[in-house]
Coordinates of C-alpha atoms in Angstrom, one line a residue:
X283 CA 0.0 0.0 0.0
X284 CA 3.3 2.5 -1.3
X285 CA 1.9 4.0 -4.3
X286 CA -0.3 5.7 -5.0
X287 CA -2.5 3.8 -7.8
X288 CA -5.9 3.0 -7.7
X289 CA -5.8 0.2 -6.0
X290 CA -4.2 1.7 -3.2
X291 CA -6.7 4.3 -3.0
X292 CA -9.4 1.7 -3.2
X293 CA -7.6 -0.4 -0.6
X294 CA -7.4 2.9 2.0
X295 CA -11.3 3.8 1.4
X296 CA -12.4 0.3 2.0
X297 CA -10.3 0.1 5.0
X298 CA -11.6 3.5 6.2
X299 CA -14.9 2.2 5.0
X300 CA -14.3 -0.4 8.0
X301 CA -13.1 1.4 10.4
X302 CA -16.6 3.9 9.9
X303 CA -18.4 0.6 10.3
X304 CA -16.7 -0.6 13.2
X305 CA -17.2 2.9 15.1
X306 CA -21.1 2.7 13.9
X307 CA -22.0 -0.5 14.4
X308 CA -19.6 -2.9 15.8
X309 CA -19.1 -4.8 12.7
X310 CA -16.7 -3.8 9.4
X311 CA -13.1 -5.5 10.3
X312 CA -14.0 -8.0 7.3
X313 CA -13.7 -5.5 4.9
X314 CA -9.5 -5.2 5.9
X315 CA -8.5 -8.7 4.7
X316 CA -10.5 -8.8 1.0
X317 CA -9.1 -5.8 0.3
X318 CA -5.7 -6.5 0.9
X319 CA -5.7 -9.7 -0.7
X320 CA -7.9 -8.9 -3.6
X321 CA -6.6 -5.2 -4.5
X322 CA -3.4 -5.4 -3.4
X323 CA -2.6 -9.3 -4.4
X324 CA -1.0 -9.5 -0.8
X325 CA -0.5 -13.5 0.7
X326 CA -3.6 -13.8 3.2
X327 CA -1.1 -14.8 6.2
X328 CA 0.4 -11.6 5.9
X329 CA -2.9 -9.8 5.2
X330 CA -4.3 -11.7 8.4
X331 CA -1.4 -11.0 10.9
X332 CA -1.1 -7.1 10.0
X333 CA -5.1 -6.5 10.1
X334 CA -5.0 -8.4 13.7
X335 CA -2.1 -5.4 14.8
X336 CA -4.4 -2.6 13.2
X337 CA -7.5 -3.8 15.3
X338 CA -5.5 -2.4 18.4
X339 CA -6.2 1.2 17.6
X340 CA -9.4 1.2 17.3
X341 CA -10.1 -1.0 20.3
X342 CA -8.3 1.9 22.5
X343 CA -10.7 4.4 21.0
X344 CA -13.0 2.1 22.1
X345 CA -12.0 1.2 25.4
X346 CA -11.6 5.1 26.2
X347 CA -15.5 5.6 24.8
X348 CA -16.3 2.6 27.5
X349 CA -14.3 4.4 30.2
X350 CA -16.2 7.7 29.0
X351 CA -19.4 6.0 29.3
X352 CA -20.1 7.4 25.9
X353 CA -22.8 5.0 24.1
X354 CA -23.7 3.1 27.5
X355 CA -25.7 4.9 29.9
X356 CA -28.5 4.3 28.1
X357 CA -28.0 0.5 28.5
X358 CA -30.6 -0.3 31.1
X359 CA -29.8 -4.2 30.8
X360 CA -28.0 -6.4 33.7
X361 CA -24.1 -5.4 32.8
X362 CA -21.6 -8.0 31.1
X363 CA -18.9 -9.6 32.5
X364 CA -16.5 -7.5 30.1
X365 CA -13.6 -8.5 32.1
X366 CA -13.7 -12.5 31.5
X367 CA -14.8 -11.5 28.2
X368 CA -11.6 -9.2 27.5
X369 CA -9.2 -12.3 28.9
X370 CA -11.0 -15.1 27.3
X371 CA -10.7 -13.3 24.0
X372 CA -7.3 -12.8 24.4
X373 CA -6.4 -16.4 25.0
X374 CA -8.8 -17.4 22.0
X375 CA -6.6 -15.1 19.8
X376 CA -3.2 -16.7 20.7
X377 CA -4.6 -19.7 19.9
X378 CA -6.5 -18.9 16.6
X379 CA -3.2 -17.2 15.3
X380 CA -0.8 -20.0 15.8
X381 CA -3.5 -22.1 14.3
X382 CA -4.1 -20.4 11.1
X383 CA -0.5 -20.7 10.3
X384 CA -1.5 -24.6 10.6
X385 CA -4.9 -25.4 9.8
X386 CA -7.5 -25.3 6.9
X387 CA -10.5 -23.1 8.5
X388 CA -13.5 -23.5 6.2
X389 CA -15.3 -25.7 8.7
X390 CA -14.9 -22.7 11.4
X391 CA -15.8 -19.8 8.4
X392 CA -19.1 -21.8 7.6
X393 CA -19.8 -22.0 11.5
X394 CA -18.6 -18.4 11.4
X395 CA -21.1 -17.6 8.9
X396 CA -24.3 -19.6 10.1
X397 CA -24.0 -17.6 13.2
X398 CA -24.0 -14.6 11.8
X399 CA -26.9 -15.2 9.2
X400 CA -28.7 -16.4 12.1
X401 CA -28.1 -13.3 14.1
X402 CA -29.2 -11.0 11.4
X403 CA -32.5 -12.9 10.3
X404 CA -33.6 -13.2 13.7
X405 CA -32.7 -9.4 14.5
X406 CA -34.9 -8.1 11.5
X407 CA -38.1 -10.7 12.9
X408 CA -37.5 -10.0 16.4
X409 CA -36.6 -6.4 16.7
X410 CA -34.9 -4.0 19.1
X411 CA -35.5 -6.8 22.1
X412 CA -36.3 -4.8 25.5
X413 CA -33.4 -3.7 27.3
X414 CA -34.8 -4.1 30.6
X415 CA -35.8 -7.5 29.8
X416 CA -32.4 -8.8 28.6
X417 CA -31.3 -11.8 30.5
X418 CA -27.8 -11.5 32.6
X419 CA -24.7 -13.3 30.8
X420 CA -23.0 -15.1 33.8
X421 CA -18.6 -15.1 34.5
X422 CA -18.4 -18.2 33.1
X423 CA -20.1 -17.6 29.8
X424 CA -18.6 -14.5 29.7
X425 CA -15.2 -16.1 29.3
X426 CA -16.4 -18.9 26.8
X427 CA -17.6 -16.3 24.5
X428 CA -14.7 -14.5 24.8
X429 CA -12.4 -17.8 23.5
X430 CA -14.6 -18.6 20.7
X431 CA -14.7 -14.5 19.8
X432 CA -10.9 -14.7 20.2
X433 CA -10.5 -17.9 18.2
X434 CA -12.6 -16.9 15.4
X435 CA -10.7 -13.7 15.2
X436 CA -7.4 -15.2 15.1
X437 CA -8.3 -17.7 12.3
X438 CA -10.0 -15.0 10.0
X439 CA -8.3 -11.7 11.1
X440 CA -11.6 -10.2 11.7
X441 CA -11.1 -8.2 14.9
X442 CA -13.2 -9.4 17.3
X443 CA -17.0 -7.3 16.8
X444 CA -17.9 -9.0 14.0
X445 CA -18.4 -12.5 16.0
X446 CA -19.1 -11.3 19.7
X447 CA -22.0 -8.8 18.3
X448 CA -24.1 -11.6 16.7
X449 CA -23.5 -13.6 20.0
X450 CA -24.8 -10.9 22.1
X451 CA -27.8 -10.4 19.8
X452 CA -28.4 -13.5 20.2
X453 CA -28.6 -13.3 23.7
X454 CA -30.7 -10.3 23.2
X455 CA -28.4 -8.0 25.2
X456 CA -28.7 -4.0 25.3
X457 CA -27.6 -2.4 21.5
X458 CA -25.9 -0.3 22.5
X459 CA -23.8 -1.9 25.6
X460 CA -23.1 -4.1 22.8
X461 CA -21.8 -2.1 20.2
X462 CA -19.3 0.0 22.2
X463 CA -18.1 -3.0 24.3
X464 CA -17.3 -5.3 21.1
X465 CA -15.1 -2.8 19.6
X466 CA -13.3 -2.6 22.6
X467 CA -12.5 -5.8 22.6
X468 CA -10.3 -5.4 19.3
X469 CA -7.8 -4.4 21.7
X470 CA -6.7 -8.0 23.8
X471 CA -7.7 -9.5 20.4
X472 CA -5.0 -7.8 18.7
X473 CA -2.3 -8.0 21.1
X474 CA -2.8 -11.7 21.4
X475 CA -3.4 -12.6 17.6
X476 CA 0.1 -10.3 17.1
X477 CA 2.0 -12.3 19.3
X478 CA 0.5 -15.6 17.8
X479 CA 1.4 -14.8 14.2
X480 CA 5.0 -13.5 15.4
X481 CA 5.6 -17.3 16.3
X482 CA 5.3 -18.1 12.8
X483 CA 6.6 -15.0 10.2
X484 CA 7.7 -11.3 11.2
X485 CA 4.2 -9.1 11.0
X486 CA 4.5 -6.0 8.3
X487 CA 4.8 -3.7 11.3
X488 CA 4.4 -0.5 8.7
X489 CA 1.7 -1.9 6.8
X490 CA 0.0 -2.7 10.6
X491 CA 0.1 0.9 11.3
X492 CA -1.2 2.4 8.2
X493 CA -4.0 0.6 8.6
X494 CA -4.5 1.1 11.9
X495 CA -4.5 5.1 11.6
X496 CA -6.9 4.3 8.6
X497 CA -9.0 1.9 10.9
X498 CA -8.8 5.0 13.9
X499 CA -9.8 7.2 11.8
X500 CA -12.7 5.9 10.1
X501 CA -13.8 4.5 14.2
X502 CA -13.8 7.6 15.3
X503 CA -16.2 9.3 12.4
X504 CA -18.7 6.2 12.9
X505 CA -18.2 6.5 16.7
X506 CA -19.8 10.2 16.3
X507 CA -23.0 9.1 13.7
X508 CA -23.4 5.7 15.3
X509 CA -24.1 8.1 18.8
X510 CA -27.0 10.0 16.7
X511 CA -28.3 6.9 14.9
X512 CA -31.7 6.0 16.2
X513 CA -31.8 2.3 18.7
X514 CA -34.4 1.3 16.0
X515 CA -32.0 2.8 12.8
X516 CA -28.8 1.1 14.4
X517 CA -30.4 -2.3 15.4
X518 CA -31.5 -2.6 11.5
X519 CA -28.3 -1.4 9.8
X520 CA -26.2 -4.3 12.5
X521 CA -28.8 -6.5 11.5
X522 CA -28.1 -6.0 7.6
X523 CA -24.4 -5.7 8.0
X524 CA -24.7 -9.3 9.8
X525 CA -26.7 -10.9 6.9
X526 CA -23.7 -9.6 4.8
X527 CA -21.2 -10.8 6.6
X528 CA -22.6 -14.1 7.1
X529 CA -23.0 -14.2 2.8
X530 CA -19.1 -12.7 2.7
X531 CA -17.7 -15.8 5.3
X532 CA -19.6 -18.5 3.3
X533 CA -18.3 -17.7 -0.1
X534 CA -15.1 -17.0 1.4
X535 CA -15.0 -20.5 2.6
X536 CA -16.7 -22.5 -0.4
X537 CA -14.8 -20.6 -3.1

């Protein structure tokens, strides 16, 4: 991503593209790797490993909107266990990035992708679920979730949101609690997955922080309009961008 043809310029807007998405909604890190591999022709190990080192800068943004309380306080749901979540993610990531160094993942993309097909159907039937009605997600669960977000993330260099938000849909949990505390969770996931891909090749550290500051400053922009979207607005747009994602992991793993 050194000159400055059109396919680098398409390359920067989709990964700005993704980092407006992940500051709306919580999901856009799958944009990163496709346009790496298919606009710049780059090896998808090394497209993986320096995506997983961009999600960092974003999950601080994030994590400094959580400590802020920007995007939460209307979150009138039983509160998540985002500290088992934060370490079980981080684990899963180690793991998932040694692995995909290893392993053939389309049995994990198709699971990937039924999940978040699932989520998205049942988000556009069942609505914005009540917050005050949304059951409490318990330590231990917490901390599973987090592994199989982290795992995911290290196989497919996604980031993190784009798995744990179709979760917590699932589990009808508040939007918007949801949406800022994914992204935050890009952090631990990108730390971990770093170190997991170091074990096996030397990660493009300038091509990790390009794409960081792209990914930053696209979070930021969609952290501002996702904070003026309406719930009803912002649970229908996650919804869509789920249904998409879920058609994006499938073909990814059958083609």
């Amino acid at each position: 991503m050194m000159g400055l043809d059109g396919g680098v310029l398409a390359s920067a807007g989709a990964v700005l593209l993704a980092g407006w998405l992940i500051g709306a909604t919580g999901i856009g890190g799958v944009l990163v790797v496709p346009a790496l591999v298919s606009l710049q022709g780059m090896p998808a190990a090394q497209a993986i490993a320096a995506s997983a080192l961009a999600f960092a800068f974003p999950g601080i943004a994030a994590l400094v909107a959580m400590r802020r309380g920007a995007g939460t306080e209307a979150a009138a749901g039983p509160a998540l266990p985002w500290l088992p979540l934060l370490v079980g993610s981080a684990l899963g990531a180690l793991a998932g990035a040694w692995l995909v160094h290893r392993l053939q993942a389309e049995w994990l993309l198709i699971a990937l992708a039924a999940l978040a097909i699932g989520s998205g159907v049942r988000g556009l039937r069942a609505g914005v679920p009540a917050e005050r009605d949304a059951p409490g997600v318990g330590t231990g669960l917490g901390a599973a979730l987090g592994l199989g977000v982290g795992l995911g993330s290290g196989l497919t260099g996604t980031g993190g949101p784009v798995l744990l938000v179709p979760a917590l849909m699932l589990l009808r949990q508040p939007l918007m609690a949801t949406v800022v505390g994914a992204q935050a969770i890009q952090l631990p996931v990108a730390l971990a997955a770093t170190l997991g891909h170091a074990q096996a090749a030397p990660v493009d550290l300038r091509l990790a922080l390009l794409l960081g500051l792209l990914l930053l400053a696209g979070s930021l922009a969609g952290q501002w309009a996702g904070r003026r979207m309406a719930t009803r607005q912002l649970h229908t747009a996650v919804s869509l961008l789920l249904l998409a994602t879920g058609l994006w992991l499938g073909a990814r793993a059958l083609l």
